[in-house]
Tab-separated table of C-alpha atoms and ligand atoms in Angstrom:
chain	number	residue	atom	x	y	z
A	242	MET	CA	-65.588	75.869	126.655
A	243	ALA	CA	-68.132	73.525	128.129
A	244	ASP	CA	-71.448	73.337	126.310
A	245	TYR	CA	-73.375	74.855	129.212
A	246	PHE	CA	-72.385	78.246	127.841
A	247	VAL	CA	-74.375	78.041	124.647
A	248	GLY	CA	-77.833	78.739	126.059
A	249	ASN	CA	-79.596	81.850	124.893
A	250	LYS	CA	-83.153	81.112	125.899
A	251	GLU	CA	-85.488	83.935	126.964
A	252	TYR	CA	-86.412	83.411	130.605
A	253	PHE	CA	-88.878	86.274	130.980
A	254	PRO	CA	-90.940	85.925	127.786
A	255	GLY	CA	-93.591	88.504	127.120
A	256	ILE	CA	-91.782	91.156	129.147
A	257	GLY	CA	-89.843	93.747	127.186
A	258	LYS	CA	-87.698	96.657	128.215
A	259	VAL	CA	-89.277	98.519	131.132
A	260	VAL	CA	-89.733	102.177	130.216
A	261	TYR	CA	-90.869	105.368	131.917
A	262	GLU	CA	-94.517	106.153	131.174
A	263	GLY	CA	-95.268	108.748	133.853
A	264	ARG	CA	-97.490	108.830	136.905
A	265	GLN	CA	-100.776	108.381	135.043
A	266	SER	CA	-99.706	105.097	133.466
A	267	ASP	CA	-101.709	102.032	134.404
A	268	ASN	CA	-99.127	99.668	132.952
A	269	PRO	CA	-97.782	97.631	135.911
A	270	LEU	CA	-94.587	96.992	133.971
A	271	ALA	CA	-93.719	100.666	133.391
A	272	PHE	CA	-91.985	103.221	135.595
A	273	LYS	CA	-94.243	105.934	136.981
A	274	TYR	CA	-91.481	108.146	138.463
A	275	TYR	CA	-88.128	106.673	137.495
A	276	ASP	CA	-87.046	108.458	134.350
A	277	PRO	CA	-83.353	107.502	134.123
A	278	GLU	CA	-82.229	110.369	131.877
A	279	LYS	CA	-84.155	113.102	133.711
A	280	VAL	CA	-81.835	115.608	135.333
A	281	VAL	CA	-82.494	116.274	139.011
A	282	GLY	CA	-80.294	119.094	140.229
A	283	ASP	CA	-76.772	118.375	139.109
A	284	LYS	CA	-77.156	114.808	137.820
A	285	LYS	CA	-79.351	112.379	135.935
A	286	MET	CA	-81.687	110.288	138.060
A	287	LYS	CA	-79.828	107.114	137.180
A	288	ASP	CA	-76.540	108.643	138.349
A	289	HIS	CA	-78.011	109.773	141.671
A	290	LEU	CA	-79.633	106.435	142.367
A	291	ARG	CA	-77.217	103.849	140.915
A	292	PHE	CA	-79.668	100.967	141.234
A	293	ALA	CA	-78.406	97.413	141.655
A	294	VAL	CA	-80.157	94.036	141.641
A	295	ALA	CA	-79.182	91.441	144.263
A	296	TYR	CA	-78.309	88.159	142.548
A	297	TRP	CA	-79.252	86.099	145.608
A	298	HIS	CA	-82.803	87.292	146.033
A	299	GLY	CA	-83.624	87.506	142.352
A	300	PHE	CA	-82.257	84.226	141.059
A	301	CYS	CA	-81.305	81.980	144.011
A	302	ALA	CA	-83.999	82.477	146.681
A	303	ASP	CA	-86.881	80.148	145.930
A	304	GLY	CA	-89.580	81.200	148.374
A	305	ALA	CA	-88.759	78.497	150.935
A	306	ASP	CA	-89.197	79.506	154.577
A	307	PRO	CA	-88.728	77.635	157.880
A	308	PHE	CA	-92.235	76.226	157.499
A	309	GLY	CA	-92.458	75.357	153.849
A	310	ALA	CA	-90.655	74.187	150.723
A	311	ALA	CA	-89.770	76.243	147.652
A	312	THR	CA	-92.590	77.909	145.756
A	313	HIS	CA	-90.869	80.005	143.099
A	314	PRO	CA	-90.427	78.682	139.594
A	315	HIS	CA	-86.800	78.844	138.465
A	316	PRO	CA	-87.038	78.094	134.769
A	317	TRP	CA	-83.272	78.522	134.511
A	318	SER	CA	-82.592	75.379	136.536
A	319	ILE	CA	-85.206	73.069	134.997
A	320	ASP	CA	-83.275	71.595	132.068
A	321	ALA	CA	-79.813	71.832	133.593
A	322	LYS	CA	-77.800	68.632	133.636
A	323	SER	CA	-75.321	69.784	136.300
A	324	PRO	CA	-74.997	72.499	138.954
A	325	MET	CA	-72.572	74.357	136.674
A	326	GLU	CA	-75.016	74.275	133.796
A	327	ALA	CA	-77.761	75.522	136.114
A	328	ALA	CA	-75.464	78.361	137.221
A	329	ALA	CA	-74.797	79.312	133.608
A	330	HIS	CA	-78.517	79.387	132.802
A	331	LYS	CA	-79.159	81.393	135.963
A	332	MET	CA	-76.637	83.954	134.779
A	333	ASP	CA	-78.362	84.245	131.411
A	334	ALA	CA	-81.644	84.842	133.241
A	335	ALA	CA	-79.992	87.397	135.556
A	336	PHE	CA	-78.501	89.468	132.730
A	337	GLU	CA	-81.744	89.286	130.787
A	338	PHE	CA	-83.481	90.656	133.861
A	339	PHE	CA	-80.899	93.431	134.514
A	340	THR	CA	-81.105	94.684	130.951
A	341	LYS	CA	-84.890	94.511	130.650
A	342	LEU	CA	-85.259	96.356	133.944
A	343	GLY	CA	-82.607	98.884	132.935
A	344	VAL	CA	-80.410	98.799	136.035
A	345	GLU	CA	-76.761	99.586	135.683
A	346	PHE	CA	-75.467	97.404	138.515
A	347	TYR	CA	-75.764	94.094	140.298
A	348	ALA	CA	-74.264	92.576	143.456
A	349	PHE	CA	-73.481	88.938	144.232
A	350	HIS	CA	-72.043	86.419	146.702
A	351	ASP	CA	-69.564	83.856	145.384
A	352	ARG	CA	-72.020	81.020	146.018
A	353	ASP	CA	-74.902	82.814	144.295
A	354	MET	CA	-72.958	82.751	141.081
A	355	ALA	CA	-71.060	79.460	141.258
A	356	PRO	CA	-71.821	76.199	143.082
A	357	GLU	CA	-69.525	74.867	145.772
A	358	GLY	CA	-67.275	72.100	144.401
A	359	ALA	CA	-65.872	68.949	145.991
A	360	SER	CA	-62.772	70.815	147.217
A	361	PRO	CA	-61.773	74.448	147.814
A	362	ALA	CA	-59.796	74.355	144.562
A	363	GLU	CA	-62.812	73.095	142.610
A	364	SER	CA	-65.054	75.768	144.177
A	365	GLU	CA	-62.577	78.405	143.089
A	366	ARG	CA	-62.413	76.959	139.569
A	367	ASN	CA	-66.203	76.995	139.379
A	368	LEU	CA	-66.233	80.639	140.398
A	369	ARG	CA	-63.552	81.581	137.882
A	370	THR	CA	-65.447	79.880	135.074
A	371	LEU	CA	-68.650	81.738	135.910
A	372	VAL	CA	-66.782	85.017	136.457
A	373	ASP	CA	-65.406	84.730	132.922
A	374	LYS	CA	-68.947	84.357	131.649
A	375	ALA	CA	-70.146	87.274	133.805
A	376	GLY	CA	-67.326	89.405	132.389
A	377	GLU	CA	-68.535	88.642	128.872
A	378	ARG	CA	-72.136	89.399	129.787
A	379	GLN	CA	-71.087	92.679	131.448
A	380	LYS	CA	-69.221	93.697	128.309
A	381	ALA	CA	-72.124	92.790	126.068
A	382	THR	CA	-74.778	94.563	128.155
A	383	GLY	CA	-72.935	97.448	129.863
A	384	VAL	CA	-74.170	96.243	133.268
A	385	LYS	CA	-71.550	96.720	135.994
A	386	LEU	CA	-70.733	95.147	139.337
A	387	LEU	CA	-71.575	97.320	142.348
A	388	TRP	CA	-69.978	94.926	144.816
A	389	GLY	CA	-69.015	91.329	145.366
A	390	THR	CA	-68.908	89.334	148.577
A	391	ALA	CA	-68.274	85.850	149.957
A	392	ASN	CA	-70.959	83.766	151.619
A	393	LEU	CA	-69.516	82.625	154.967
A	394	PHE	CA	-72.871	81.750	156.506
A	395	THR	CA	-74.852	79.166	154.481
A	396	HIS	CA	-72.604	76.101	154.548
A	397	PRO	CA	-72.865	74.040	157.783
A	398	ARG	CA	-69.107	74.457	158.383
A	399	PHE	CA	-69.829	78.102	159.232
A	400	MET	CA	-72.435	77.323	161.896
A	401	ASN	CA	-70.048	78.652	164.588
A	402	GLY	CA	-68.967	81.636	162.517
A	403	GLY	CA	-66.667	82.532	159.634
A	404	ALA	CA	-63.783	84.828	160.579
A	405	THR	CA	-64.844	84.565	164.235
A	406	ASN	CA	-65.110	80.777	164.283
A	407	PRO	CA	-63.506	79.202	167.381
A	408	GLU	CA	-61.724	76.709	165.072
A	409	PHE	CA	-58.730	78.036	163.182
A	410	GLY	CA	-59.339	75.623	160.300
A	411	VAL	CA	-62.701	77.195	159.539
A	412	VAL	CA	-61.230	80.711	159.648
A	413	ALA	CA	-58.648	79.563	157.105
A	414	LEU	CA	-61.335	78.035	154.871
A	415	GLY	CA	-63.207	81.324	155.074
A	416	ALA	CA	-60.040	83.097	153.933
A	417	HIS	CA	-59.810	80.772	150.935
A	418	GLN	CA	-63.296	81.829	149.927
A	419	VAL	CA	-62.776	85.543	150.605
A	420	LYS	CA	-59.535	85.574	148.610
A	421	ALA	CA	-61.302	83.991	145.627
A	422	ALA	CA	-64.262	86.376	145.975
A	423	ILE	CA	-61.909	89.380	146.056
A	424	ASP	CA	-60.210	88.078	142.898
A	425	ALA	CA	-63.634	87.673	141.287
A	426	THR	CA	-64.666	91.195	142.285
A	427	ILE	CA	-61.470	92.673	140.853
A	428	ALA	CA	-61.805	90.645	137.646
A	429	LEU	CA	-65.329	92.033	137.173
A	430	GLY	CA	-64.325	95.636	137.891
A	431	GLY	CA	-66.396	95.722	141.098
A	432	GLN	CA	-66.672	99.163	142.657
A	433	GLY	CA	-66.851	97.715	146.160
A	434	TYR	CA	-66.378	94.604	148.238
A	435	THR	CA	-68.798	93.870	151.096
A	436	PHE	CA	-68.475	92.029	154.378
A	437	TRP	CA	-71.753	91.096	155.976
A	438	GLY	CA	-70.962	89.145	159.121
A	439	GLY	CA	-74.011	86.922	159.208
A	440	ARG	CA	-72.491	84.497	161.654
A	441	GLU	CA	-69.834	86.808	163.085
A	442	GLY	CA	-71.440	87.014	166.496
A	443	TYR	CA	-72.597	84.615	169.152
A	444	MET	CA	-75.574	82.555	170.253
A	445	THR	CA	-74.538	82.492	173.935
A	446	LEU	CA	-71.757	84.087	175.956
A	447	LEU	CA	-71.472	80.779	177.813
A	448	ASN	CA	-69.360	79.345	174.977
A	449	THR	CA	-67.849	82.558	173.590
A	450	ASP	CA	-64.604	84.487	174.037
A	451	MET	CA	-65.987	87.718	172.616
A	452	LYS	CA	-62.770	89.746	172.933
A	453	ARG	CA	-60.811	87.115	171.022
A	454	GLU	CA	-63.471	86.741	168.321
A	455	LYS	CA	-63.531	90.479	167.645
A	456	GLU	CA	-59.751	90.545	167.405
A	457	HIS	CA	-59.899	87.673	164.924
A	458	LEU	CA	-62.470	89.548	162.865
A	459	ALA	CA	-60.246	92.632	162.752
A	460	ARG	CA	-57.173	90.548	161.843
A	461	PHE	CA	-59.131	88.848	159.055
A	462	LEU	CA	-60.365	92.164	157.641
A	463	LEU	CA	-56.873	93.676	157.739
A	464	MET	CA	-55.528	90.676	155.821
A	465	ALA	CA	-58.334	90.882	153.265
A	466	ARG	CA	-57.739	94.606	152.787
A	467	ASP	CA	-53.998	94.142	152.337
A	468	TYR	CA	-54.501	91.329	149.854
A	469	ALA	CA	-57.048	93.267	147.798
A	470	ARG	CA	-54.923	96.412	147.701
A	471	LYS	CA	-51.889	94.358	146.696
A	472	GLN	CA	-53.937	92.976	143.784
A	473	GLY	CA	-54.727	96.536	142.712
A	474	PHE	CA	-58.275	96.844	144.086
A	475	LYS	CA	-59.102	100.555	144.222
A	476	GLY	CA	-62.732	100.258	145.303
A	477	ALA	CA	-64.332	100.607	148.706
A	478	PHE	CA	-64.655	97.928	151.371
A	479	TYR	CA	-68.017	97.894	153.099
A	480	ILE	CA	-69.136	96.460	156.381
A	481	GLU	CA	-72.871	95.884	156.437
A	482	PRO	CA	-74.190	96.397	159.969
A	483	LYS	CA	-76.915	94.177	161.376
A	484	PRO	CA	-77.668	93.651	165.067
A	485	MET	CA	-78.838	90.035	165.049
A	486	GLU	CA	-80.234	87.208	162.922
A	487	PRO	CA	-79.043	84.582	162.377
A	488	THR	CA	-76.916	85.086	165.509
A	489	LYS	CA	-78.423	86.366	168.739
A	490	HIS	CA	-75.843	89.149	168.715
A	491	GLN	CA	-73.868	90.249	165.656
A	492	TYR	CA	-70.625	92.183	166.199
A	493	ASP	CA	-71.395	94.671	163.394
A	494	TYR	CA	-74.447	95.805	165.360
A	495	ASP	CA	-75.082	99.211	163.821
A	496	VAL	CA	-73.207	102.104	162.207
A	497	GLU	CA	-71.847	103.565	165.454
A	498	THR	CA	-70.627	100.167	166.617
A	499	VAL	CA	-68.927	99.504	163.288
A	500	ALA	CA	-67.311	102.959	163.339
A	501	GLY	CA	-65.821	102.283	166.775
A	502	PHE	CA	-64.567	98.884	165.646
A	503	LEU	CA	-62.980	100.283	162.472
A	504	ARG	CA	-61.171	102.985	164.426
A	505	ALA	CA	-60.016	100.626	167.151
A	506	TYR	CA	-58.307	98.390	164.592
A	507	GLY	CA	-57.026	100.968	162.084
A	508	LEU	CA	-59.473	99.992	159.342
A	509	ASP	CA	-61.240	103.333	159.022
A	510	ALA	CA	-59.261	104.617	156.042
A	511	ASP	CA	-60.438	101.808	153.739
A	512	PHE	CA	-63.782	100.690	155.104
A	513	ARG	CA	-67.217	102.291	154.733
A	514	VAL	CA	-70.655	101.029	155.666
A	515	ASN	CA	-73.308	99.459	153.502
A	516	ILE	CA	-76.519	100.453	155.262
A	517	GLU	CA	-79.575	98.262	154.972
A	518	ALA	CA	-82.984	99.733	155.843
A	519	ASN	CA	-84.306	96.538	157.427
A	520	HIS	CA	-81.120	96.104	159.510
A	521	ALA	CA	-81.411	99.681	160.790
A	522	GLU	CA	-84.933	98.888	161.897
A	523	LEU	CA	-83.813	95.712	163.695
A	524	ALA	CA	-81.209	97.807	165.540
A	525	GLY	CA	-83.970	100.152	166.678
A	526	HIS	CA	-82.975	102.987	164.370
A	527	ASP	CA	-84.542	104.895	161.512
A	528	PHE	CA	-82.965	104.140	158.134
A	529	ALA	CA	-82.119	107.849	157.726
A	530	HIS	CA	-80.548	107.853	161.205
A	531	GLU	CA	-78.005	105.256	160.110
A	532	ILE	CA	-77.202	107.184	156.914
A	533	GLU	CA	-76.749	110.455	158.814
A	534	CYS	CA	-74.545	108.731	161.411
A	535	ALA	CA	-72.351	107.265	158.696
A	536	ALA	CA	-72.075	110.598	156.907
A	537	ALA	CA	-71.139	112.380	160.140
A	538	LEU	CA	-68.432	109.787	160.804
A	539	GLY	CA	-67.153	109.953	157.221
A	540	ILE	CA	-67.931	106.303	156.467
A	541	PHE	CA	-71.069	106.459	154.319
A	542	GLY	CA	-70.638	104.033	151.434
A	543	SER	CA	-73.609	102.215	149.972
A	544	VAL	CA	-77.195	101.180	150.685
A	545	ASP	CA	-79.121	97.912	150.698
A	546	ALA	CA	-82.567	99.195	149.837
A	547	ASN	CA	-85.507	97.317	151.279
A	548	ARG	CA	-88.002	97.546	154.105
A	549	GLY	CA	-88.989	95.443	157.104
A	550	GLU	CA	-92.278	94.804	158.774
A	551	PRO	CA	-92.107	97.033	161.853
A	552	ARG	CA	-94.470	94.879	163.871
A	553	ASN	CA	-92.645	91.561	163.722
A	554	GLY	CA	-88.923	92.277	164.068
A	555	TRP	CA	-87.699	89.945	161.323
A	556	ASP	CA	-85.474	90.703	158.370
A	557	THR	CA	-88.304	90.387	155.867
A	558	ASP	CA	-86.379	92.103	153.036
A	559	GLN	CA	-89.445	93.549	151.340
A	560	PHE	CA	-89.247	95.989	148.466
A	561	PRO	CA	-89.287	99.621	149.626
A	562	ILE	CA	-92.552	101.349	148.775
A	563	SER	CA	-92.959	104.164	151.289
A	564	TYR	CA	-92.354	107.552	149.677
A	565	TYR	CA	-92.050	109.080	153.118
A	566	GLU	CA	-89.181	106.737	154.006
A	567	THR	CA	-87.417	107.057	150.665
A	568	ALA	CA	-87.675	110.866	150.792
A	569	LEU	CA	-86.115	110.881	154.267
A	570	ALA	CA	-83.391	108.479	153.113
A	571	MET	CA	-82.636	110.402	149.912
A	572	ARG	CA	-82.436	113.638	151.879
A	573	ALA	CA	-79.805	112.008	154.106
A	574	ILE	CA	-77.963	110.621	151.067
A	575	LEU	CA	-77.936	113.995	149.269
A	576	LYS	CA	-76.750	115.676	152.468
A	577	ALA	CA	-73.951	113.099	152.608
A	578	GLY	CA	-72.885	114.232	149.120
A	579	GLY	CA	-74.517	111.331	147.252
A	580	PHE	CA	-72.959	108.060	146.131
A	581	THR	CA	-69.428	107.671	144.841
A	582	THR	CA	-68.606	103.950	144.707
A	583	GLY	CA	-71.928	102.917	146.269
A	584	GLY	CA	-75.505	102.713	145.087
A	585	LEU	CA	-78.992	101.492	145.943
A	586	ASN	CA	-78.871	97.708	145.922
A	587	PHE	CA	-82.259	96.037	146.208
A	588	ASP	CA	-81.555	93.516	148.930
A	589	ALA	CA	-85.236	92.629	148.668
A	590	LYS	CA	-87.232	89.589	147.710
A	591	ILE	CA	-90.676	88.889	146.401
A	592	ARG	CA	-93.028	87.131	148.832
A	593	ARG	CA	-93.323	83.364	149.080
A	594	ASN	CA	-96.697	83.456	147.370
A	595	SER	CA	-95.573	85.765	144.555
A	596	ILE	CA	-94.973	83.021	142.053
A	597	ASP	CA	-95.250	84.697	138.664
A	598	LEU	CA	-92.071	85.740	136.880
A	599	ARG	CA	-93.467	89.248	136.460
A	600	ASP	CA	-93.586	89.652	140.264
A	601	LEU	CA	-89.808	90.079	140.321
A	602	PHE	CA	-90.133	92.935	137.817
A	603	GLU	CA	-92.990	94.567	139.673
A	604	GLY	CA	-91.117	94.444	142.993
A	605	HIS	CA	-88.105	96.224	141.499
A	606	ILE	CA	-90.221	98.708	139.536
A	607	GLY	CA	-92.034	99.735	142.723
A	608	GLY	CA	-88.745	100.127	144.597
A	609	MET	CA	-87.140	102.154	141.814
A	610	ASP	CA	-90.183	104.414	141.562
A	611	ALA	CA	-90.220	104.902	145.332
A	612	PHE	CA	-86.591	106.031	145.343
A	613	ALA	CA	-87.011	108.175	142.224
A	614	LEU	CA	-89.851	110.059	143.873
A	615	GLY	CA	-87.901	110.187	147.140
A	616	LEU	CA	-85.016	111.765	145.225
A	617	GLU	CA	-87.278	114.397	143.661
A	618	VAL	CA	-88.822	115.266	147.017
A	619	ALA	CA	-85.425	115.422	148.733
A	620	TRP	CA	-84.081	117.608	145.959
A	621	ARG	CA	-87.041	119.990	146.233
A	622	MET	CA	-86.398	120.296	149.958
A	623	MET	CA	-82.704	120.963	149.503
A	624	ARG	CA	-83.223	123.509	146.728
A	625	ASP	CA	-85.939	125.339	148.583
A	626	GLY	CA	-83.836	125.364	151.748
A	627	LYS	CA	-86.653	125.973	154.247
A	628	LEU	CA	-85.896	122.871	156.280
A	629	ASP	CA	-82.121	123.264	156.256
A	630	GLY	CA	-82.538	126.971	156.977
A	631	PHE	CA	-84.625	126.135	160.016
A	632	ILE	CA	-81.960	123.741	161.288
A	633	ARG	CA	-79.170	126.252	160.678
A	634	GLN	CA	-81.095	128.919	162.535
A	635	ARG	CA	-81.658	126.553	165.448
A	636	TYR	CA	-77.909	126.416	166.056
A	637	ALA	CA	-77.173	130.042	165.182
A	638	SER	CA	-76.022	130.873	168.724
A	639	PHE	CA	-72.897	128.800	167.991
A	640	ASP	CA	-72.035	130.793	164.860
A	641	SER	CA	-70.467	133.784	166.616
A	642	GLY	CA	-69.452	135.117	169.995
A	643	ASP	CA	-69.092	132.750	172.927
A	644	GLY	CA	-70.949	129.946	171.147
A	645	GLU	CA	-68.391	129.961	168.360
A	646	LYS	CA	-65.587	130.105	170.942
A	647	PHE	CA	-67.063	127.025	172.641
A	648	GLU	CA	-67.176	125.109	169.353
A	649	ARG	CA	-63.519	125.678	168.591
A	650	GLY	CA	-62.406	124.797	172.106
A	651	GLY	CA	-61.760	128.377	173.253
A	652	LEU	CA	-63.587	128.137	176.599
A	653	SER	CA	-62.775	126.353	179.857
A	654	LEU	CA	-65.538	124.760	181.888
A	655	GLU	CA	-65.219	127.628	184.439
A	656	GLU	CA	-65.770	130.224	181.703
A	657	LEU	CA	-68.671	128.251	180.258
A	658	ALA	CA	-70.216	127.940	183.704
A	659	ALA	CA	-69.919	131.714	184.296
A	660	LEU	CA	-71.706	132.357	180.971
A	661	GLY	CA	-74.355	129.892	182.109
A	662	SER	CA	-75.374	132.022	185.021
A	663	GLU	CA	-75.684	135.025	182.666
A	664	SER	CA	-78.117	133.202	180.360
A	665	TYR	CA	-80.256	131.961	183.232
A	666	GLY	CA	-83.949	132.607	182.631
A	667	THR	CA	-83.581	133.577	178.964
A	668	ALA	CA	-82.037	130.549	177.260
A	669	GLY	CA	-83.878	127.322	176.535
A	670	PHE	CA	-87.378	128.471	175.642
A	671	THR	CA	-87.464	128.038	171.871
A	672	SER	CA	-89.919	125.693	170.194
A	673	GLY	CA	-88.497	122.781	168.170
A	674	ARG	CA	-91.584	123.152	165.928
A	675	GLN	CA	-91.715	119.475	165.003
A	676	GLU	CA	-95.359	119.670	163.955
A	677	TYR	CA	-94.697	122.566	161.563
A	678	LEU	CA	-91.725	120.701	160.070
A	679	GLU	CA	-93.704	117.495	159.641
A	680	ASN	CA	-96.422	119.419	157.852
A	681	LEU	CA	-93.836	121.145	155.703
A	682	PHE	CA	-92.318	117.773	154.826
A	683	ASN	CA	-95.723	116.567	153.678
A	684	GLN	CA	-96.088	119.607	151.449
A	685	TYR	CA	-92.827	118.712	149.696
A	686	LEU	CA	-94.014	115.125	149.432
A	687	LEU	CA	-97.226	116.240	147.739
A	688	GLY	CA	-95.315	118.427	145.314
A	689	VAL	CA	-96.740	121.700	146.614
A	690	PHE	CA	-93.313	123.317	146.285
A	691	ALA	CA	-92.383	121.908	142.897
B	22	LIG	C1	-78.497	89.593	155.127
B	22	LIG	C2	-77.995	90.543	154.121
B	22	LIG	C3	-77.021	90.003	153.135
B	22	LIG	C4	-75.954	90.973	152.759
B	22	LIG	C5	-74.883	90.387	151.871
B	22	LIG	O1	-79.349	90.148	156.057
B	22	LIG	O2	-78.396	91.681	154.099
B	22	LIG	O3	-77.726	89.572	152.026
B	22	LIG	O4	-76.478	92.075	152.105
B	22	LIG	O5	-74.253	89.295	152.438
B	23	LIG	CO1	-78.017	93.299	152.831
């Protein structure tokens, strides 16, 4: 083994294991709500929430933006004599962080973990070497892989797309990467494999054969699925919807669009969605809307937990902090039956001017606390049943009689129309009571119904 595997330096000195201290704690490095072993309803908090850290934001992103150079210190790359050595140190830092924070999962792109080599074969070798090390670190720490993915958007060769590139050669190079990333995910026992189509879209229709590109995307995904299943992958495949950025239009626009695409190409049995809060917002939807849509369509899979800045329309990937939003999201997740293969992956980054190493901890702690409280609030609502009872009652006229007949397809339009003239003047005048429900929601949020 090369000597870049010997390092065992502490990269976050002075920060120990983050523990639960309760809501009165004034320790910024303690959990106020997230108490992993606490049972909420039928499960421990940690098993409801299944938190994951995103390798790319935590250990690769350096604070650079289109207007300025890197600002974040990366102590793991300072003394490295080669990109592979830097990658090995980065992995040590990552696993130190996962274990100190107390998350059970992480997620990564191939290029987050291993540097691109001088040829496809060398890139794959680099990945395999680092995957071996990650396997050892997983075994030693108990941290698991939520999902793996391939980065088909950073390298200049992908400027016209990955699987939807107009040049066959680039599509084939993308396949080389995806195949290796699937192998890596299987080797690490990944519970899922994600496709985020960052450049699977277009910048202008003037140079784009959209129909052909979408067919290529479907063909590519079918091939990837077949390969992974042949290799024994039992996990879930996720598509991560996003409407735009970096492309003007991304084909995986939102959950409904992805659902239609999956059905059209026979991918719906294997693929689920990985819903990101900030992407939902860019598509003009509430985060909870996307989760409920996915659940209704039977394709809810996993979540990229973050938040956007509603006034600027960028993918700012901030840590989630709004209890209102997390309570709404957790209600939708509980209604969907909770996570199976998926979890809450913090696809979130600290700000450009957050340059202390503790900032990365504090960002995650705030996000974990926000979801822990959201879970408690959502559970209180479900257990109490007032809100769900109200909704059930609102549709009660479909539970029996002609309404029930309508639901199961027992009425023709003529029969329905005849019933319509009977209900004239009486039907339709029931309040939706939104204000009452919003007030009720706030009472749950404040713990009035504990
Ligand atoms: C980009 C994004 C990605 C995916 C993984 O907006 O969310 O980081 O989560 O490729
Ligand atoms: Co994401």
